[in-house]
């Protein structure tokens, strides 16, 4: 498919590529290395005419 062709194209350029399983459980680690961390969280868009 298109995804695998894209990975192959990246590998052909000599880039290190790893692939995984779609929707698999993943352990993600975050290192905050900067002066500020912003957490953006939004449940849903406000209804038309509402003040955000």
Short mmCIF file of N, CA and C in Angstrom, two decimals:
data_model
loop_
_atom_site.label_atom_id
_atom_site.label_comp_id
_atom_site.label_asym_id
_atom_site.label_seq_id
_atom_site.Cartn_x
_atom_site.Cartn_y
_atom_site.Cartn_z
N UNK A 1 0.81 -1.18 0.00
CA UNK A 1 0.00 0.00 0.00
C UNK A 1 0.86 1.26 0.00
N UNK A 2 0.21 2.37 0.05
CA UNK A 2 0.88 3.67 0.01
C UNK A 2 1.83 3.85 1.20
N UNK A 3 1.39 3.42 2.38
CA UNK A 3 2.21 3.57 3.59
C UNK A 3 3.53 2.80 3.45
N UNK A 4 3.44 1.54 3.00
CA UNK A 4 4.65 0.73 2.85
C UNK A 4 5.55 1.29 1.75
N UNK A 5 4.97 1.82 0.68
CA UNK A 5 5.77 2.43 -0.38
C UNK A 5 6.51 3.65 0.15
N UNK A 6 5.84 4.42 1.01
CA UNK A 6 6.48 5.59 1.61
C UNK A 6 7.66 5.17 2.48
N UNK A 7 7.46 4.12 3.29
CA UNK A 7 8.56 3.63 4.12
C UNK A 7 9.73 3.16 3.27
N UNK A 8 9.43 2.45 2.18
CA UNK A 8 10.48 1.98 1.28
C UNK A 8 11.23 3.15 0.65
N UNK A 9 10.52 4.22 0.29
CA UNK A 9 11.17 5.39 -0.29
C UNK A 9 12.10 6.05 0.72
N UNK A 10 11.68 6.12 1.97
CA UNK A 10 12.55 6.69 3.01
C UNK A 10 13.78 5.83 3.20
N UNK A 11 13.59 4.52 3.23
CA UNK A 11 14.73 3.61 3.39
C UNK A 11 15.69 3.72 2.21
N UNK A 12 15.15 3.91 1.01
CA UNK A 12 15.99 4.04 -0.19
C UNK A 12 16.87 5.28 -0.12
N UNK A 13 16.42 6.28 0.64
CA UNK A 13 17.22 7.50 0.84
C UNK A 13 18.23 7.33 1.97
N UNK A 14 18.26 6.15 2.58
CA UNK A 14 19.21 5.89 3.65
C UNK A 14 18.76 6.34 5.02
N UNK A 15 17.48 6.68 5.15
CA UNK A 15 16.96 7.12 6.44
C UNK A 15 16.57 5.92 7.30
N UNK A 16 16.87 5.97 8.60
CA UNK A 16 16.45 4.86 9.47
C UNK A 16 14.94 4.92 9.69
N UNK A 17 14.26 3.84 9.39
CA UNK A 17 12.80 3.80 9.47
C UNK A 17 12.38 2.58 10.28
N UNK A 18 11.48 2.78 11.22
CA UNK A 18 10.88 1.68 11.96
C UNK A 18 9.38 1.78 11.78
N UNK A 19 8.72 0.65 11.66
CA UNK A 19 7.27 0.64 11.48
C UNK A 19 6.65 -0.17 12.61
N UNK A 20 5.42 0.15 12.92
CA UNK A 20 4.73 -0.55 13.99
C UNK A 20 3.37 -1.02 13.54
N UNK A 21 2.55 -1.36 14.51
CA UNK A 21 1.21 -1.86 14.25
C UNK A 21 0.22 -0.74 14.52
N UNK A 22 -0.69 -0.47 13.58
CA UNK A 22 -1.67 0.59 13.74
C UNK A 22 -2.56 0.30 14.93
N UNK A 23 -2.79 1.29 15.77
CA UNK A 23 -3.61 1.24 16.98
C UNK A 23 -3.05 0.30 18.05
N UNK A 24 -1.77 0.00 18.01
CA UNK A 24 -1.17 -0.83 19.05
C UNK A 24 -0.93 0.01 20.30
N UNK A 25 -0.89 -0.61 21.44
CA UNK A 25 -0.57 0.09 22.68
C UNK A 25 0.90 0.48 22.63
N UNK A 26 1.21 1.72 23.03
CA UNK A 26 2.58 2.19 22.99
C UNK A 26 2.93 2.86 24.31
N UNK A 27 4.18 2.73 24.70
CA UNK A 27 4.70 3.47 25.84
C UNK A 27 5.44 4.68 25.28
N UNK A 28 4.99 5.87 25.62
CA UNK A 28 5.58 7.09 25.10
C UNK A 28 6.19 7.87 26.25
N UNK A 29 7.42 8.33 26.06
CA UNK A 29 8.10 9.10 27.09
C UNK A 29 8.33 10.50 26.56
N UNK A 30 8.12 11.49 27.42
CA UNK A 30 8.25 12.89 27.03
C UNK A 30 9.30 13.55 27.90
N UNK A 31 10.21 14.25 27.27
CA UNK A 31 11.20 15.04 28.00
C UNK A 31 10.93 16.50 27.69
N UNK A 32 10.54 17.25 28.70
CA UNK A 32 10.30 18.68 28.53
C UNK A 32 11.64 19.40 28.62
N UNK A 33 12.10 19.94 27.52
CA UNK A 33 13.40 20.60 27.49
C UNK A 33 13.22 22.01 26.95
N UNK A 34 12.63 22.85 27.76
CA UNK A 34 12.41 24.22 27.32
C UNK A 34 11.87 25.05 28.46
N UNK A 35 11.66 26.32 28.21
CA UNK A 35 11.24 27.22 29.29
C UNK A 35 9.77 27.09 29.67
N UNK A 36 8.96 26.46 28.81
CA UNK A 36 7.53 26.39 29.11
C UNK A 36 6.93 25.14 28.47
N UNK A 37 5.93 24.57 29.13
CA UNK A 37 5.18 23.46 28.58
C UNK A 37 3.72 23.86 28.53
N UNK A 38 3.11 23.76 27.38
CA UNK A 38 1.70 24.10 27.22
C UNK A 38 0.90 22.82 27.02
N UNK A 39 -0.14 22.63 27.81
CA UNK A 39 -1.03 21.50 27.65
C UNK A 39 -2.31 22.02 27.03
N UNK A 40 -2.61 21.56 25.84
CA UNK A 40 -3.81 21.98 25.13
C UNK A 40 -4.82 20.85 25.22
N UNK A 41 -5.98 21.14 25.81
CA UNK A 41 -7.01 20.13 25.97
C UNK A 41 -8.35 20.75 25.63
N UNK A 42 -9.07 20.09 24.76
CA UNK A 42 -10.36 20.63 24.33
C UNK A 42 -11.32 19.47 24.13
N UNK A 43 -12.46 19.51 24.81
CA UNK A 43 -13.43 18.43 24.70
C UNK A 43 -14.17 18.48 23.36
N UNK A 44 -14.72 19.64 23.04
CA UNK A 44 -15.48 19.78 21.79
C UNK A 44 -15.57 21.24 21.42
N UNK A 45 -15.88 21.49 20.17
CA UNK A 45 -16.05 22.87 19.72
C UNK A 45 -17.30 23.46 20.36
N UNK A 46 -17.26 24.73 20.75
CA UNK A 46 -18.46 25.34 21.33
C UNK A 46 -19.55 25.47 20.27
N UNK A 47 -20.80 25.43 20.69
CA UNK A 47 -21.89 25.57 19.72
C UNK A 47 -21.86 26.94 19.05
N UNK A 48 -22.40 27.06 17.85
CA UNK A 48 -22.41 28.35 17.16
C UNK A 48 -23.05 29.44 18.02
N UNK A 49 -22.40 30.59 18.09
CA UNK A 49 -22.92 31.72 18.86
C UNK A 49 -22.48 31.72 20.32
N UNK A 50 -21.87 30.64 20.80
CA UNK A 50 -21.42 30.59 22.20
C UNK A 50 -20.09 31.30 22.34
N UNK A 51 -19.85 31.87 23.50
CA UNK A 51 -18.55 32.49 23.76
C UNK A 51 -17.60 31.43 24.29
N UNK A 52 -16.45 31.30 23.67
CA UNK A 52 -15.50 30.27 24.12
C UNK A 52 -14.95 30.54 25.49
#
